[in-house]
Every structure is written in structure tokens, then in C-alpha cells.
Amino acid sequence: MPPMLILGIESSCDETGIALYSTDAGGVLLAHALHSQVLMHQEYGGVVPELASRDHIRRTVPLLRKVMAESGRSLKELDAVAYTRGPGLAGALLVGAAFAEGLASSLGIPTLPVHHLEGHLLSPLLSRRPPRFPFVALLVSGGHSQLMRVTGVGEYRLLGETLDDAAGEAFDKTAKLLGLAYPGGPALAELAELGRPEAVKLPRPMLHSGDLDFSFSGLKTAVLTKVREIGSPDDRQRADIARGFQDAIIEVLVKKSMRAVRESGLKQLVVAGGVGANRELRRQLDARAAKAGISVFYPDLEFCTDNGAMIALAGALRFQAGASLKPPGAFAVWPRWSLSELTA
Ligand code: KG4
Ligand code: ZN
């Protein structure tokens, strides 16, 4: 198969990501660029979909120019354009999809519509020490918390998932209760480092449920109750609550992930999605996995949260696995789209 030059476009939520990936020499990321809308959404305490869509429109062309300039390649050399078809915010997805299809039409090349979570799942393959199929994946982002068995590209079996809030969502909502700015995940993790272990003991939801599902909304309610009990917590109390919350959620994620790996009989665990950037989660997973003889793989920190590189990669791997290329032109975005619906 001759090498392919694939452009990747991500616009499903509040990050515009563009990347250029070549399948030459086992695959190489040539350039990537990202614009995060975090500061713009911060004053509203969360993502405002209409603002997100409008900002994606503003960012796409400058980011594309940057990526092409950095890579030293020209648009004429592109073989295909991969873009996020879903899941995500409808308007935001439409911007990336329309841009990708328009660009591909003008160049007379095909497109590769990609599942956003497939991008996250495969993102550790971009790192210098990639996992090999099959592996168990813990996918923990702002919108999803799932354990999957990944046998190959497009071969994903759901082992367990959250019944309510996603892990990142629980981090963000708890952070808000503690007065931290959006997105609260990284800020809460930082505050937790100042807190004392066991000072605030919170429940471990579904730890002993006997399955691989999660539930995090009760944990957020427990934090709310704690905050109300105290009235107006001072800095030290807020840090202790943050610590109690983070310890609880991490214990559940670590124990369920280990259980999933054990039950699957596999030896590799891949962690993907924004919460995978959490240092304490990484530390505890590494410690537990080392004892159990399991290897854990993470995407590089910059590819944990949304980015264009994982979309270009997912498009490339899908194509190499035999997925058909789509003629450019008519398209639809799929704001709701389960990973289990994907086929190889
Ligand atoms: O994967 P992602 O960029 O977007 C989605 O597809 O949802 O994940 C974003 C989520 C947010 O909820 C954010 O608060 C969380 O990941 N996050 C973290 C950390 N960094 C990002 N949560 C905990 N600790 C972190 N260090
Ligand atoms: Zn994501």
C-alpha cells in the first residue's frame, strides 16, 4: 500500500485540532496544532455550544496554515481528510465536517469520518512506546467513562460504563462546588495535592457492584452535602474535600480497571481521555499494575485531551484496516454515536 498523507480535523467540543499524519515508515505525525476555547467558556462556567461553533470557524483556517507550514508539505499532496463525525456538539461537529468535506472536494480527494472516542482509544499508539492489540482500555473523558476490550482497529467490546456522570464531568462539577474555574478537572487535581488523606472520607460508588460499571453522581452529591455541612469551607477544608473526592474516584477507576484486565486475561491496559492526564491516577495505576505484572500505556499528555492528531491517526488506521474512503461532498454529523456501533 503506498504511503498516505492524511489531514485530521477535530472540532467536537471546545478544542479545534488539526494535524498531518503520514502512514510512511510505520506512521509518523508530521505536525499538529491546537486551539483551546477554555478561556472563552470560563466566564460561563461551562461550554456554550453556539460560541464553540463560531470559534471553530475562526480557528480552522489559521491552524491548517500553521500545520501545513510546519510540515513543509502542500495541500496538493494530501491523500485524504479525516474528521470527527461524532459524538459531540452538533454545531461544533458541523464546522469541522463542512470544512473537511469542502477542502476534500476542492482537492478531489476522499474523506474519512472518524468516531471521536476511537481517536481517544487509539491515541496511545502515537507514543514512542505504543501498546499492541489486544488490550483493555479505560476511556475517561468529560463525556464518557468506559472500559473496553480492544482487539483491533474497529473491534471494541464494551465491558462497563458509567450509569450517570462521566469521570471528567464529576471532576468538573465537584470543582465548581469548590469554587474552581471551568474546566475544573486539572484545578481540582492541583488542590487535592494540598489536602490531607482520610481527612474527608467519601463513598466509593459501585466499588463492590460485581460488574465493571461506574456511577459518579452520588460522589458529587456527597461533596455537596459536605460543603453544606461546613457552610463556607476555608482553603484547608476545600483542599481536604478535593483530596477526598479524588481519592474516591481514583480508587474506583483503578480497582475496576484492574478487575477488567484480570477478567479479560490480557496484560495491557491503555488509559485515554482527558482524565487520563491526572497524575495521581497514573501513579496509582502504575503501582497496582506493576504488582500484577500488567503494563499500562498512556497517550503523551498533549494527546490526552481533544486533539487533531488522534483523529488523523484513527483515520489512517481505519483506512489501513480496510475501511472504505468516502467520496467528498454530502455528509452528516452524528452527535450521539456509541462506540459499540463501530465495526472493523
Ligand atoms: O477528553 P477530553 O479533552 O474531552 C472530552 O472528550 O470530553 O476530556 C476533558 C475532561 C474534562 O472533564 C477535564 O476536567 C478532565 O478531562 N481533565 C482532568 C484532568 N485534565 C483534564 N480531570 C482530572 N485530572 C486532570 N489532570
Ligand atoms: Zn474527547
Coordinates of C-alpha atoms and ligand atoms in Angstrom, one line a residue:
M1 CA 0.0 0.0 0.0
P2 CA 1.6 3.4 -1.0
P3 CA 2.1 5.8 1.9
M4 CA -0.9 8.2 2.5
L5 CA -0.8 11.7 3.8
I6 CA -3.8 12.3 6.0
L7 CA -5.1 15.6 7.4
G8 CA -7.0 15.2 10.7
I9 CA -9.6 17.7 12.0
E10 CA -11.2 17.7 15.4
S11 CA -14.0 20.1 16.4
S12 CA -16.4 18.0 18.6
C13 CA -16.4 20.2 21.7
D14 CA -14.2 23.1 22.8
E15 CA -10.9 22.4 21.1
T16 CA -10.0 22.9 17.5
G17 CA -7.3 20.5 16.5
I18 CA -5.6 20.0 13.1
A19 CA -2.8 17.5 12.4
L20 CA -1.0 16.0 9.5
Y21 CA -0.1 12.3 9.6
S22 CA 1.8 10.1 7.1
T23 CA 1.5 6.4 7.0
D24 CA 5.0 6.2 5.7
A25 CA 7.6 4.3 7.7
G26 CA 5.2 2.8 10.1
G27 CA 3.3 6.1 10.6
V28 CA 4.6 9.5 11.6
L29 CA 2.9 12.6 12.9
L30 CA 4.3 15.4 10.8
A31 CA 2.7 18.4 12.5
H32 CA -0.2 19.3 14.7
A33 CA -1.8 22.5 16.1
L34 CA -4.5 23.1 18.7
H35 CA -6.6 26.0 19.9
S36 CA -8.4 25.5 23.2
Q37 CA -11.5 27.6 23.9
V38 CA -11.3 27.1 27.6
L39 CA -10.7 30.8 28.5
M40 CA -13.7 31.8 26.3
H41 CA -16.1 29.4 28.1
Q42 CA -14.7 30.0 31.5
E43 CA -16.8 33.0 32.3
Y44 CA -20.0 31.0 31.7
G45 CA -18.8 28.1 33.9
G46 CA -19.1 25.5 31.0
V47 CA -19.1 25.1 27.2
V48 CA -21.6 27.4 25.4
P49 CA -22.3 25.4 22.2
E50 CA -23.1 28.3 19.9
L51 CA -19.9 30.2 21.0
A52 CA -17.9 26.9 20.4
S53 CA -19.2 26.6 16.8
R54 CA -18.4 30.2 16.0
D55 CA -14.9 29.9 17.4
H56 CA -14.1 26.7 15.5
I57 CA -15.0 28.7 12.3
R58 CA -12.4 31.4 13.2
R59 CA -9.7 28.9 14.2
T60 CA -9.7 26.3 11.5
V61 CA -8.0 28.1 8.6
P62 CA -5.2 29.6 10.7
L63 CA -4.5 26.3 12.3
L64 CA -4.5 24.5 9.0
R65 CA -2.0 27.1 7.6
K66 CA 0.2 26.6 10.6
V67 CA 0.2 22.8 10.3
M68 CA 1.0 22.9 6.6
A69 CA 3.8 25.4 7.1
E70 CA 5.3 23.4 9.9
S71 CA 5.2 20.2 8.0
G72 CA 6.7 21.7 4.8
R73 CA 4.0 19.9 2.8
S74 CA 1.4 21.4 0.5
L75 CA -2.4 20.8 0.4
K76 CA -2.0 19.3 -3.1
E77 CA 0.0 16.4 -1.5
L78 CA -2.9 15.3 0.7
D79 CA -4.5 11.9 0.1
A80 CA -7.5 12.1 2.4
V81 CA -9.1 14.3 5.1
A82 CA -10.1 12.6 8.4
Y83 CA -12.5 14.5 10.6
T84 CA -14.6 13.9 13.7
R85 CA -18.2 12.9 12.7
G86 CA -19.3 12.4 16.3
P87 CA -20.2 12.1 19.1
G88 CA -20.1 15.7 20.2
L89 CA -21.9 19.1 19.9
A90 CA -23.9 19.2 16.7
G91 CA -22.9 22.7 15.7
A92 CA -19.2 22.2 16.5
L93 CA -19.1 18.9 14.6
L94 CA -20.8 20.6 11.6
V95 CA -18.0 23.2 11.4
G96 CA -15.2 20.6 11.2
A97 CA -17.2 18.3 8.9
A98 CA -18.2 21.0 6.5
F99 CA -14.7 22.3 6.3
A100 CA -13.2 18.9 5.8
E101 CA -15.7 17.9 3.1
G102 CA -15.3 21.3 1.4
L103 CA -11.5 21.0 1.4
A104 CA -11.6 17.4 0.2
S105 CA -14.0 18.4 -2.6
S106 CA -11.8 21.2 -3.8
L107 CA -8.7 18.9 -3.8
G108 CA -10.7 16.0 -5.4
I109 CA -9.7 13.6 -2.6
P110 CA -11.8 11.4 -0.3
T111 CA -12.7 11.8 3.4
L112 CA -12.6 9.6 6.5
P113 CA -15.3 10.4 9.0
V114 CA -14.0 9.3 12.4
H115 CA -15.5 8.4 15.8
H116 CA -14.1 10.8 18.4
L117 CA -13.8 8.1 21.1
E118 CA -12.0 5.8 18.6
G119 CA -9.5 8.7 18.3
H120 CA -9.0 8.7 22.1
L121 CA -8.8 4.9 22.3
L122 CA -6.1 4.7 19.7
S123 CA -4.2 7.8 20.8
P124 CA -1.6 5.9 22.9
L125 CA -0.4 4.4 19.6
L126 CA 1.1 7.8 18.8
S127 CA 3.5 7.5 21.7
R128 CA 7.1 6.2 21.5
R129 CA 6.2 3.1 23.5
P130 CA 2.9 2.0 21.9
P131 CA 0.7 -0.9 23.1
R132 CA -0.1 -3.9 20.9
F133 CA -3.5 -5.3 20.3
P134 CA -5.4 -6.8 22.1
F135 CA -5.7 -4.6 25.2
V136 CA -8.2 -3.3 27.8
A137 CA -8.9 0.4 27.5
L138 CA -10.1 2.8 30.2
L139 CA -11.6 5.7 28.4
V140 CA -12.2 8.6 30.8
S141 CA -13.2 11.9 29.3
G142 CA -15.6 14.8 30.0
G143 CA -18.4 13.0 28.3
H144 CA -17.6 9.3 28.7
S145 CA -16.3 6.7 31.2
Q146 CA -16.0 3.2 29.7
L147 CA -13.9 0.1 29.9
M148 CA -13.5 -1.6 26.6
R149 CA -11.8 -4.7 25.2
V150 CA -9.9 -3.6 22.1
T151 CA -9.0 -6.5 19.8
G152 CA -8.0 -4.4 16.8
V153 CA -9.0 -1.3 14.9
G154 CA -12.8 -1.2 14.9
E155 CA -13.1 -4.2 17.3
Y156 CA -14.3 -2.7 20.5
R157 CA -16.4 -4.6 23.1
L158 CA -17.9 -2.6 25.9
L159 CA -17.1 -4.2 29.3
G160 CA -18.6 -1.5 31.6
E161 CA -19.5 2.2 31.6
T162 CA -20.9 4.9 33.8
L163 CA -24.5 4.8 34.6
D164 CA -24.7 8.6 35.1
D165 CA -21.9 11.3 35.2
A166 CA -18.7 10.7 33.3
A167 CA -15.4 10.8 35.4
G168 CA -14.4 14.2 33.9
E169 CA -17.9 15.5 34.4
A170 CA -17.7 14.5 38.1
F171 CA -14.3 16.3 38.4
D172 CA -15.7 19.4 36.7
K173 CA -19.0 19.5 38.8
T174 CA -17.1 18.9 42.0
A175 CA -14.6 21.6 41.1
K176 CA -17.5 24.0 40.6
L177 CA -18.9 23.2 44.0
L178 CA -15.5 24.1 45.4
G179 CA -15.4 27.4 43.6
L180 CA -12.8 26.4 41.0
A181 CA -13.0 27.7 37.4
Y182 CA -14.1 25.6 34.4
P183 CA -12.8 23.1 33.4
G184 CA -12.3 22.0 37.0
G185 CA -10.5 18.7 36.5
P186 CA -6.9 19.9 36.4
A187 CA -7.6 22.6 39.1
L188 CA -9.2 20.1 41.4
A189 CA -6.3 17.7 41.0
E190 CA -3.9 20.5 41.9
L191 CA -6.0 21.5 45.0
A192 CA -6.2 17.8 46.0
E193 CA -2.4 17.6 46.3
L194 CA -2.6 20.1 49.2
G195 CA -5.3 18.1 51.0
R196 CA -4.7 15.5 53.7
P197 CA -5.5 11.9 53.1
E198 CA -8.5 10.5 55.0
A199 CA -9.4 14.0 56.4
V200 CA -12.6 13.8 54.4
K201 CA -13.9 10.3 53.7
L202 CA -16.3 10.0 50.7
P203 CA -18.2 6.9 49.4
R204 CA -16.7 4.6 46.7
P205 CA -19.7 4.2 44.4
M206 CA -20.3 0.7 43.0
L207 CA -16.8 -0.5 44.1
H208 CA -18.3 -3.8 45.1
S209 CA -21.1 -4.0 42.4
G210 CA -19.6 -7.1 41.0
D211 CA -19.6 -5.6 37.5
L212 CA -17.5 -3.1 35.6
D213 CA -19.9 -0.2 35.6
F214 CA -19.4 3.1 37.3
S215 CA -21.6 5.7 38.9
F216 CA -20.2 9.1 39.9
S217 CA -23.2 11.4 40.5
G218 CA -23.6 10.2 44.1
L219 CA -20.0 11.2 44.8
K220 CA -20.7 14.8 43.6
T221 CA -23.8 14.8 45.9
A222 CA -21.7 13.7 48.8
V223 CA -19.3 16.6 48.2
L224 CA -22.3 19.0 48.1
T225 CA -23.6 17.6 51.4
K226 CA -20.1 18.0 52.9
V227 CA -19.8 21.6 51.7
R228 CA -23.2 22.5 53.1
E229 CA -22.4 20.9 56.4
I230 CA -19.3 23.1 56.8
G231 CA -21.0 26.2 55.5
S232 CA -18.2 28.1 53.8
P233 CA -15.1 25.9 53.8
D234 CA -11.7 27.6 54.2
D235 CA -8.8 26.8 52.0
R236 CA -7.6 23.9 54.0
Q237 CA -11.1 22.3 54.2
R238 CA -11.5 22.8 50.4
A239 CA -8.2 21.0 49.8
D240 CA -9.2 18.2 52.1
I241 CA -12.5 17.8 50.2
A242 CA -10.8 17.8 46.9
R243 CA -8.4 15.2 48.2
G244 CA -11.2 13.0 49.5
F245 CA -13.1 13.3 46.2
Q246 CA -10.0 12.5 44.1
D247 CA -9.0 9.5 46.3
A248 CA -12.5 8.1 46.0
I249 CA -12.9 8.4 42.2
I250 CA -9.3 7.1 41.6
E251 CA -9.8 4.1 43.9
V252 CA -12.9 3.1 41.9
L253 CA -11.2 3.7 38.5
V254 CA -8.1 1.8 39.5
K255 CA -9.9 -1.2 41.0
K256 CA -12.4 -1.6 38.2
S257 CA -9.6 -1.3 35.6
M258 CA -7.5 -3.9 37.3
R259 CA -10.6 -6.2 37.5
A260 CA -11.3 -5.7 33.8
V261 CA -7.7 -6.6 32.9
R262 CA -7.8 -9.6 35.2
E263 CA -11.1 -10.9 33.8
S264 CA -10.1 -10.4 30.2
G265 CA -6.9 -12.4 30.8
L266 CA -4.9 -9.7 29.0
K267 CA -1.7 -8.0 30.2
Q268 CA -2.0 -4.5 28.8
L269 CA -4.1 -1.5 29.9
V270 CA -4.5 1.6 27.9
V271 CA -5.7 4.8 29.5
A272 CA -7.2 7.5 27.3
G273 CA -9.3 10.7 27.5
G274 CA -8.8 13.9 29.5
V275 CA -8.9 12.4 33.0
G276 CA -6.0 10.2 31.9
A277 CA -3.9 13.3 32.3
N278 CA -4.5 13.1 36.1
R279 CA -1.1 12.5 37.8
E280 CA -2.4 10.7 40.8
L281 CA -4.5 8.3 38.7
R282 CA -1.4 7.5 36.7
R283 CA 0.7 7.0 39.8
Q284 CA -1.8 4.6 41.5
L285 CA -2.5 2.7 38.3
D286 CA 1.3 2.2 37.7
A287 CA 1.8 1.0 41.2
R288 CA -1.1 -1.5 41.1
A289 CA -0.3 -2.7 37.6
A290 CA 3.4 -3.3 38.4
K291 CA 2.4 -5.6 41.3
A292 CA 0.1 -7.5 38.9
G293 CA 2.6 -7.8 36.1
I294 CA 0.4 -5.5 33.8
S295 CA 1.8 -2.8 31.5
V296 CA -0.1 0.5 31.4
F297 CA 0.1 2.8 28.4
Y298 CA -0.9 6.4 28.3
P299 CA -1.0 8.9 25.4
D300 CA 1.5 11.7 25.7
L301 CA 0.0 14.4 27.9
E302 CA -0.8 16.7 25.0
F303 CA -2.8 14.0 23.3
C304 CA -4.9 13.0 26.4
T305 CA -7.4 15.8 25.8
D306 CA -9.0 16.5 22.5
N307 CA -6.6 17.0 19.5
G308 CA -6.4 16.6 15.8
A309 CA -3.5 14.1 15.9
M310 CA -5.7 11.3 17.3
I311 CA -8.3 11.9 14.5
A312 CA -5.7 11.8 11.8
L313 CA -4.3 8.6 13.3
A314 CA -7.7 6.9 13.7
G315 CA -8.5 7.8 10.0
A316 CA -5.2 6.4 8.9
L317 CA -5.5 3.1 10.9
R318 CA -9.1 2.7 9.7
F319 CA -8.0 3.1 6.1
Q320 CA -5.2 0.6 6.6
A321 CA -7.6 -1.8 8.2
G322 CA -9.7 -1.7 5.0
A323 CA -12.3 0.9 5.8
S324 CA -13.6 2.5 2.6
L325 CA -12.8 6.1 1.8
K326 CA -15.8 8.3 1.4
P327 CA -16.2 10.5 -1.7
P328 CA -16.2 14.1 -0.7
G329 CA -19.4 16.1 -0.7
A330 CA -22.6 15.1 1.1
F331 CA -22.2 14.5 4.8
A332 CA -23.9 14.2 8.1
V333 CA -22.6 14.5 11.7
W334 CA -23.7 12.1 14.4
P335 CA -23.8 14.0 17.7
R336 CA -24.9 10.8 19.5
W337 CA -22.9 7.7 18.4
S338 CA -22.0 4.7 20.5
L339 CA -18.5 3.2 20.1
S340 CA -20.1 -0.2 20.2
E341 CA -21.8 0.6 16.9
L342 CA -18.5 0.7 15.1
T343 CA -17.4 -2.2 13.0
A344 CA -14.0 -3.1 11.7
Ligands
KG4_1 O1 -11.1 14.0 26.5 P1 -11.4 15.4 26.9 O2 -10.5 16.5 26.4 O3 -12.8 15.9 26.3 C1 -13.9 15.0 26.1 O4 -13.9 14.3 25.0 O5 -14.7 15.0 27.0 O6 -11.6 15.4 28.4 C2 -11.9 16.6 29.2 C3 -12.1 16.2 30.6 C4 -12.6 17.4 31.4 O7 -13.7 17.0 32.2 C5 -11.4 17.8 32.3 O8 -11.8 18.3 33.5 C6 -10.8 16.4 32.5 O9 -10.9 15.8 31.2 N1 -9.4 16.5 32.9 C7 -8.9 16.1 34.1 C8 -7.5 16.4 34.1 N2 -7.2 17.1 32.9 C9 -8.4 17.1 32.2 N3 -9.5 15.5 35.1 C10 -8.8 15.2 36.2 N4 -7.4 15.5 36.3 C11 -6.8 16.1 35.3 N5 -5.5 16.4 35.4
ZN2 ZN -12.6 13.9 23.9

